mmCIF file of C-alpha atoms (C1' of nucleotides) in Angstrom:
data_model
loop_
_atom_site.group_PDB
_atom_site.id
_atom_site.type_symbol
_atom_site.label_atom_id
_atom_site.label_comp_id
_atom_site.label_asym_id
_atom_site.label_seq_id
_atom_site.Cartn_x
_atom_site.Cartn_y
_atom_site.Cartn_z
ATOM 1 C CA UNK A 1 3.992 -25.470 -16.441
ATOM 2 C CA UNK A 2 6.615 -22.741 -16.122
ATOM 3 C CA UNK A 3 8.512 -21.050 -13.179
ATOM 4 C CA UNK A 4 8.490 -17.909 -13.306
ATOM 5 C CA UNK A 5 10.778 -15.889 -10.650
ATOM 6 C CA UNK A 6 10.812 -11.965 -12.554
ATOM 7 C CA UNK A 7 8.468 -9.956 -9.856
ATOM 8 C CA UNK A 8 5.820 -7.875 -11.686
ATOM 9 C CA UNK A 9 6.434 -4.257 -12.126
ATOM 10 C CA UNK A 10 4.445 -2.067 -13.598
ATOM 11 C CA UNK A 11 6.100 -0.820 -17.071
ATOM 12 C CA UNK A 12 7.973 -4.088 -17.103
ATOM 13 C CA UNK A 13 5.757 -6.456 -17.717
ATOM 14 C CA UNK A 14 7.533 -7.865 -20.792
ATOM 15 C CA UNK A 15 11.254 -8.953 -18.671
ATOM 16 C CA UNK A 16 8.410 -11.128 -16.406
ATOM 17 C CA UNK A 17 6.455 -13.034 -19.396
ATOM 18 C CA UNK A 18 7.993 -12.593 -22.729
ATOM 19 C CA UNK A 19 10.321 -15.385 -22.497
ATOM 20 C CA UNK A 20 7.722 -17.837 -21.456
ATOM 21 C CA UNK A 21 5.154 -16.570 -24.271
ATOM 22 C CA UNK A 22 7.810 -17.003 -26.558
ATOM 23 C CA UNK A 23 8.343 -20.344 -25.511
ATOM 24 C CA UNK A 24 4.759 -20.925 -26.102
ATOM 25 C CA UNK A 25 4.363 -19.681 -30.090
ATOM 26 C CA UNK A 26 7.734 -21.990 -30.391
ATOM 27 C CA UNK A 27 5.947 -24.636 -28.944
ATOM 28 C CA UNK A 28 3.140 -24.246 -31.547
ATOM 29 C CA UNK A 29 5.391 -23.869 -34.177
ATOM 30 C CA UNK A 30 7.378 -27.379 -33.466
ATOM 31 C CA UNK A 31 4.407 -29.430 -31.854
ATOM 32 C CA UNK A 32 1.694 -28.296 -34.136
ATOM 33 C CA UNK A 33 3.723 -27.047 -37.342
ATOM 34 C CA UNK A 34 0.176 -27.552 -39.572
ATOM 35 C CA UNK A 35 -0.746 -23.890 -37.359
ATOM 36 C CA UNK A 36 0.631 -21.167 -38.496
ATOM 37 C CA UNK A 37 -0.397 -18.049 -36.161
ATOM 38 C CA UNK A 38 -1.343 -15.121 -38.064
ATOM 39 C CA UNK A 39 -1.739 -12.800 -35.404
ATOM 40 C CA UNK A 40 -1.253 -12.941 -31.664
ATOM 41 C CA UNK A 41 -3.195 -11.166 -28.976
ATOM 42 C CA UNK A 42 -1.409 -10.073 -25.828
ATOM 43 C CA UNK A 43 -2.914 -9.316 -22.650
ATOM 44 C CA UNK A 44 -0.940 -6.169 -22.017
ATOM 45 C CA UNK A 45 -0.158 -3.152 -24.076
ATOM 46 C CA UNK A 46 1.715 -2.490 -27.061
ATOM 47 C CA UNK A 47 2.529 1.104 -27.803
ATOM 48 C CA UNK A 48 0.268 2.325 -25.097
ATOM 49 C CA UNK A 49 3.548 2.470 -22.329
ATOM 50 C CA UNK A 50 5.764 4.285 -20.852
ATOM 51 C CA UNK A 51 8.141 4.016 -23.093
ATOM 52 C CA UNK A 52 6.188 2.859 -26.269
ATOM 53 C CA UNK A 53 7.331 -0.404 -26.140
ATOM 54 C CA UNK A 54 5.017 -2.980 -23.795
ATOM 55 C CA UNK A 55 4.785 -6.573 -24.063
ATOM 56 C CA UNK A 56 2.923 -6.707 -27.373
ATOM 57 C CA UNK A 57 5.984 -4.852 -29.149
ATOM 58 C CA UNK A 58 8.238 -7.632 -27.396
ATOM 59 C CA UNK A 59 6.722 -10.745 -28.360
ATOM 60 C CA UNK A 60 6.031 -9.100 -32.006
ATOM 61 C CA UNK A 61 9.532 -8.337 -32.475
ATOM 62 C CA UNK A 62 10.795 -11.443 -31.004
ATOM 63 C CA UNK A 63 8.362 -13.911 -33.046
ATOM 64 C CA UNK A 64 8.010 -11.694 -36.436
ATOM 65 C CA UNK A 65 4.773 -11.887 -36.275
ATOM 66 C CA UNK A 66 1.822 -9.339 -35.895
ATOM 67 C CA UNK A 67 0.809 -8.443 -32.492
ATOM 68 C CA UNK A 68 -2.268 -6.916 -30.930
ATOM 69 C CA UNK A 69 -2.095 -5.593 -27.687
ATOM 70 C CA UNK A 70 -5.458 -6.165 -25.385
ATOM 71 C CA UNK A 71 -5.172 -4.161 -21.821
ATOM 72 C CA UNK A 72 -8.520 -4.467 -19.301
ATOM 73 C CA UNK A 73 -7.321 -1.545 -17.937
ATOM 74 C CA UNK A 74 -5.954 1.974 -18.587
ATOM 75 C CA UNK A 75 -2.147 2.102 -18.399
ATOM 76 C CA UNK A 76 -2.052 5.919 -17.554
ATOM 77 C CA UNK A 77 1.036 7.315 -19.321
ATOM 78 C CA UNK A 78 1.662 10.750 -21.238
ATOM 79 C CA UNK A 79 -1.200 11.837 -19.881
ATOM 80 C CA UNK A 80 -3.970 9.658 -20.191
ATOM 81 C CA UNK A 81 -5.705 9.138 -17.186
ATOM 82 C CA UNK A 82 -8.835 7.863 -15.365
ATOM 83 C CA UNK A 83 -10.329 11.125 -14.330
ATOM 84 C CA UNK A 84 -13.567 12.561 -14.896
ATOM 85 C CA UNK A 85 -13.364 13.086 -18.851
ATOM 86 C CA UNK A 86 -12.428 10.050 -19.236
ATOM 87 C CA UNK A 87 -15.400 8.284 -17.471
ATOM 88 C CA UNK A 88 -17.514 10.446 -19.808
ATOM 89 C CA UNK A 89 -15.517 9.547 -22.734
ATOM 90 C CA UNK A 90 -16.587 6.086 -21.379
ATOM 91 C CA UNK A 91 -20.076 6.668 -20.533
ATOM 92 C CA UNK A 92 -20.042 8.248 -24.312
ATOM 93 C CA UNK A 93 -19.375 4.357 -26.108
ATOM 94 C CA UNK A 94 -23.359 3.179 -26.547
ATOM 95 C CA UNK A 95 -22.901 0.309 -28.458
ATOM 96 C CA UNK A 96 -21.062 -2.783 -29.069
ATOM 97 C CA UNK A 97 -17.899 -1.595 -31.610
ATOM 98 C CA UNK A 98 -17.562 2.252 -30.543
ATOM 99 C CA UNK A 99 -14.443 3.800 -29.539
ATOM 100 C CA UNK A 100 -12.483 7.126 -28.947
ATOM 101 C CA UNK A 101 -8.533 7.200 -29.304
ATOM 102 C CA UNK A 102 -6.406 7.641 -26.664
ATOM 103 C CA UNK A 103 -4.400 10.390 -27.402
ATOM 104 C CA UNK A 104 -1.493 11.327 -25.278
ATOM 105 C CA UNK A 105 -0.269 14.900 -23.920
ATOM 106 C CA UNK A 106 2.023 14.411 -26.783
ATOM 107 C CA UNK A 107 -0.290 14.608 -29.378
ATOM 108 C CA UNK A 108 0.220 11.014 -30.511
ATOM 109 C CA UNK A 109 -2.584 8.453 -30.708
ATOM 110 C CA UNK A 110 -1.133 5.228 -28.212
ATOM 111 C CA UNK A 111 -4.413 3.454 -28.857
ATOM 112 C CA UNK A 112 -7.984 3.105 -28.595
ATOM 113 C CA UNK A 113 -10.987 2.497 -25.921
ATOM 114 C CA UNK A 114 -12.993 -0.359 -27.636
ATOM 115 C CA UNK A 115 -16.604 -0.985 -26.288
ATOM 116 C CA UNK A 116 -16.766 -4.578 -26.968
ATOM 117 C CA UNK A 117 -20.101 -6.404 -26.755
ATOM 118 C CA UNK A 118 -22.325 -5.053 -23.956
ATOM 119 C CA UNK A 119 -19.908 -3.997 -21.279
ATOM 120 C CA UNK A 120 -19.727 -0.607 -20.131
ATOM 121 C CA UNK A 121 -16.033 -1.301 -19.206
ATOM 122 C CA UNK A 122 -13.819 -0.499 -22.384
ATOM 123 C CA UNK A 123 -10.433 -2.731 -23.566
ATOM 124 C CA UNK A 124 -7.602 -0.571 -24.432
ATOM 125 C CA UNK A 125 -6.258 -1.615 -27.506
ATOM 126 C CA UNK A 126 -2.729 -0.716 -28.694
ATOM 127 C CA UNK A 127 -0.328 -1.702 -31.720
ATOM 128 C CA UNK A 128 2.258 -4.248 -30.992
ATOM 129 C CA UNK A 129 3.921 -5.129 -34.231
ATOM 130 C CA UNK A 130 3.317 -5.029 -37.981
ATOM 131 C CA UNK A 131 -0.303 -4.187 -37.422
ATOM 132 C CA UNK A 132 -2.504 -0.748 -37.630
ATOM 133 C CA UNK A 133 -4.564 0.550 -34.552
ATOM 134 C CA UNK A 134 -7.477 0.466 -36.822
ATOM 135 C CA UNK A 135 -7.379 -3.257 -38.164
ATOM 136 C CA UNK A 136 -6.384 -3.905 -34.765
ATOM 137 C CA UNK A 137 -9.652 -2.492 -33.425
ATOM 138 C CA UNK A 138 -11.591 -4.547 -35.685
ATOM 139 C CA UNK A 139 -10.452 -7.626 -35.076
ATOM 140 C CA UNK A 140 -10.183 -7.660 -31.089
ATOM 141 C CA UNK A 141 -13.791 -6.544 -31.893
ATOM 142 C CA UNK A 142 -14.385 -9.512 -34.181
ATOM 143 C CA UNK A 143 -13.402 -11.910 -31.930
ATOM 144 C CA UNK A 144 -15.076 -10.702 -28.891
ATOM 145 C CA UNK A 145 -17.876 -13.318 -27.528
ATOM 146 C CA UNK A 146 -17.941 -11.644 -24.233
ATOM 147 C CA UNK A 147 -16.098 -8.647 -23.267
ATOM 148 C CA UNK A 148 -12.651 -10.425 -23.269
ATOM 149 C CA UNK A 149 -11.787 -11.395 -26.339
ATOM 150 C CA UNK A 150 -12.076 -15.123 -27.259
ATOM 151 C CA UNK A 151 -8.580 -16.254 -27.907
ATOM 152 C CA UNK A 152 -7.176 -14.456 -24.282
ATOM 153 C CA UNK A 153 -10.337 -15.784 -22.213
ATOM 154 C CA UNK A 154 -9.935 -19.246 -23.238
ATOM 155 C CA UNK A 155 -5.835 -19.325 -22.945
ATOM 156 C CA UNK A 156 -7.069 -17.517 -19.065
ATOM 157 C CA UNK A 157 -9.555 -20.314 -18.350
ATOM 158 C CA UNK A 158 -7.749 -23.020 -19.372
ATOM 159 C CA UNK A 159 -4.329 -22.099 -18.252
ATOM 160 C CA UNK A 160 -6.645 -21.564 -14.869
ATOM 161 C CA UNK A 161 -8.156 -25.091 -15.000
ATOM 162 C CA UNK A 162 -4.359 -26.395 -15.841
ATOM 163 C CA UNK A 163 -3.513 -24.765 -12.240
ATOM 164 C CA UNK A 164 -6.305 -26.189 -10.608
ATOM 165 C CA UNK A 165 -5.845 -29.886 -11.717
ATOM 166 C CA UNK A 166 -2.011 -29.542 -10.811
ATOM 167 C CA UNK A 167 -3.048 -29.043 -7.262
ATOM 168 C CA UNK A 168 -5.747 -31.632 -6.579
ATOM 169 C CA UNK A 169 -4.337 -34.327 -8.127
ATOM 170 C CA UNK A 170 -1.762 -36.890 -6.824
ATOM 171 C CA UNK A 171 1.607 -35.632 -5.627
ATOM 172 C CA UNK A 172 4.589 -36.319 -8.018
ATOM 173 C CA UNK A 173 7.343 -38.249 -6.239
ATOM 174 C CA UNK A 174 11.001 -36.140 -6.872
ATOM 175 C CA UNK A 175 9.882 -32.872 -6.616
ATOM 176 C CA UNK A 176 11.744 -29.641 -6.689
ATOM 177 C CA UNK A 177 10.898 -26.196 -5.768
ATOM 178 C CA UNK A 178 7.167 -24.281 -5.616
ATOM 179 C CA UNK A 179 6.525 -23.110 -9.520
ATOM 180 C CA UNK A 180 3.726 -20.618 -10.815
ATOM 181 C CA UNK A 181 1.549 -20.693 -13.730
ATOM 182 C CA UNK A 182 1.864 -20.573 -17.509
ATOM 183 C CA UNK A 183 -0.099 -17.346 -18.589
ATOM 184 C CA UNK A 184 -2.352 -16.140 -21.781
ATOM 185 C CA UNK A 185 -2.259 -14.748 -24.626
ATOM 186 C CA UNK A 186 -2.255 -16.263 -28.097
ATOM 187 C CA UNK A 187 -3.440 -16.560 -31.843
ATOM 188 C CA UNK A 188 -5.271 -17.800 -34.921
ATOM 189 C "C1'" DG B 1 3.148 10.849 3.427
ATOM 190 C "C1'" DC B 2 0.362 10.129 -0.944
ATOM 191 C "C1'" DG B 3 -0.935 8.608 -5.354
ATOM 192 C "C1'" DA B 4 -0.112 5.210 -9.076
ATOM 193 C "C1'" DC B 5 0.024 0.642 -10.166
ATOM 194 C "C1'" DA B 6 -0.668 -3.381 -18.025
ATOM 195 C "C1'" DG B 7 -0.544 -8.414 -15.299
ATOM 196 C "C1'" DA C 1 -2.889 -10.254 -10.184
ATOM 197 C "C1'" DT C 2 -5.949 -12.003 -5.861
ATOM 198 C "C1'" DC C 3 -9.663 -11.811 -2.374
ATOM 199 C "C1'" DT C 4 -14.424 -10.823 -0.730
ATOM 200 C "C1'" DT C 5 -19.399 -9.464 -0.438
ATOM 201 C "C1'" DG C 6 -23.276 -8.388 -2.672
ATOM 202 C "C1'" DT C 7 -26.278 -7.422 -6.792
ATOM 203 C "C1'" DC C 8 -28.310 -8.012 -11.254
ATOM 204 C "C1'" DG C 9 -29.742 -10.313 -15.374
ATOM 205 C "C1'" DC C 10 -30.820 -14.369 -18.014
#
DNA sequence: GCGACAG
DNA sequence: ATCTTGTCGC
């Protein structure tokens, strides 16, 4: 369990979680040192920001290692937004694996609307770190059992079920103040 | 005042 | 993110 104080703030979501999901691949590293990580997913964006540097670039940079970013929804910056082309860009995906890129007002690609499995809603899928948008694609894609893919929905339900034991079970005896939850994300 | 708003 | 009501598909 971790306490996390940082409010959320949209474009910020890094100076919130990064420290604790570094914690976590540390973790990994010196409790489990027979799993090597080869690639994280993040659920948040990578390039796809404001300034082209989300929480995917953050936790890439700070643990070397590649990093995928996985949004659920559209982060609308330079441009991109959820108006009516966009729903028909949407409505366009048919099947399981399509996509269209997300390119900015800029000109620049920040990442790509991924139909994964049979939902209608898309993931947005951005670099983080010493990956390309297309491999990136693929393997979110790869991975995908339901529409979120595997490795984020189980670190969400069991990080959920973690919560839920912590509060219906016996109360500890020297407590100290309220904490919050230990969030998602993570490898293979 | 109104729209936007990763998680 | 969280909450709530209702619907649809397997």
């Amino acid at each position: 369990m971790v306490a996390v104080s940082a409010p959320y703030v949209a474009g910020f979501l890094a100076f919130r979680e990064v420290p604790f999901l570094v914690e976590a691949v540390q973790r990994v590293q010196q409790e489990e040192p027979r799993l090597k990580p080869q690639v994280l997913l993040v659920d948040g964006n990578g390039l796809l920001h404001h300034r082209g540097f989300g929480v995917a670039c953050h936790l890439g940079v700070l643990t070397d290692l590649p990093c995928i970013g996985v949004a659920k929804n559209l982060l609308q910056v330079d441009g991109l937004a959820r108006d009516e082309l966009h729903r028909e860009q949407i409505r366009s995906l048919q099947r399981g694996g399509d996509t269209f890129p997300l390119t900015g007002t800029s000109g620049n690609v920040l990442g790509m609307a991924l139909r994964s499995c049979n939902s209608s809603k898309p993931l947005y899928i951005s670099v983080g770190h010493r990956v390309c948008l297309e491999t990136a694609v693929r393997l979110v894609q790869s991975c995908c059992r339901y529409r979120i893919p595997e490795p984020i929905r189980q670190a969400d339900i069991r990080s959920r079920e973690y919560i839920r034991k912590q509060m219906c079970s016996p109360v500890k005896v020297p407590s100290s103040g309220p904490e919050r939850k230990e969030k998602a994300e993570l490898d293979d």
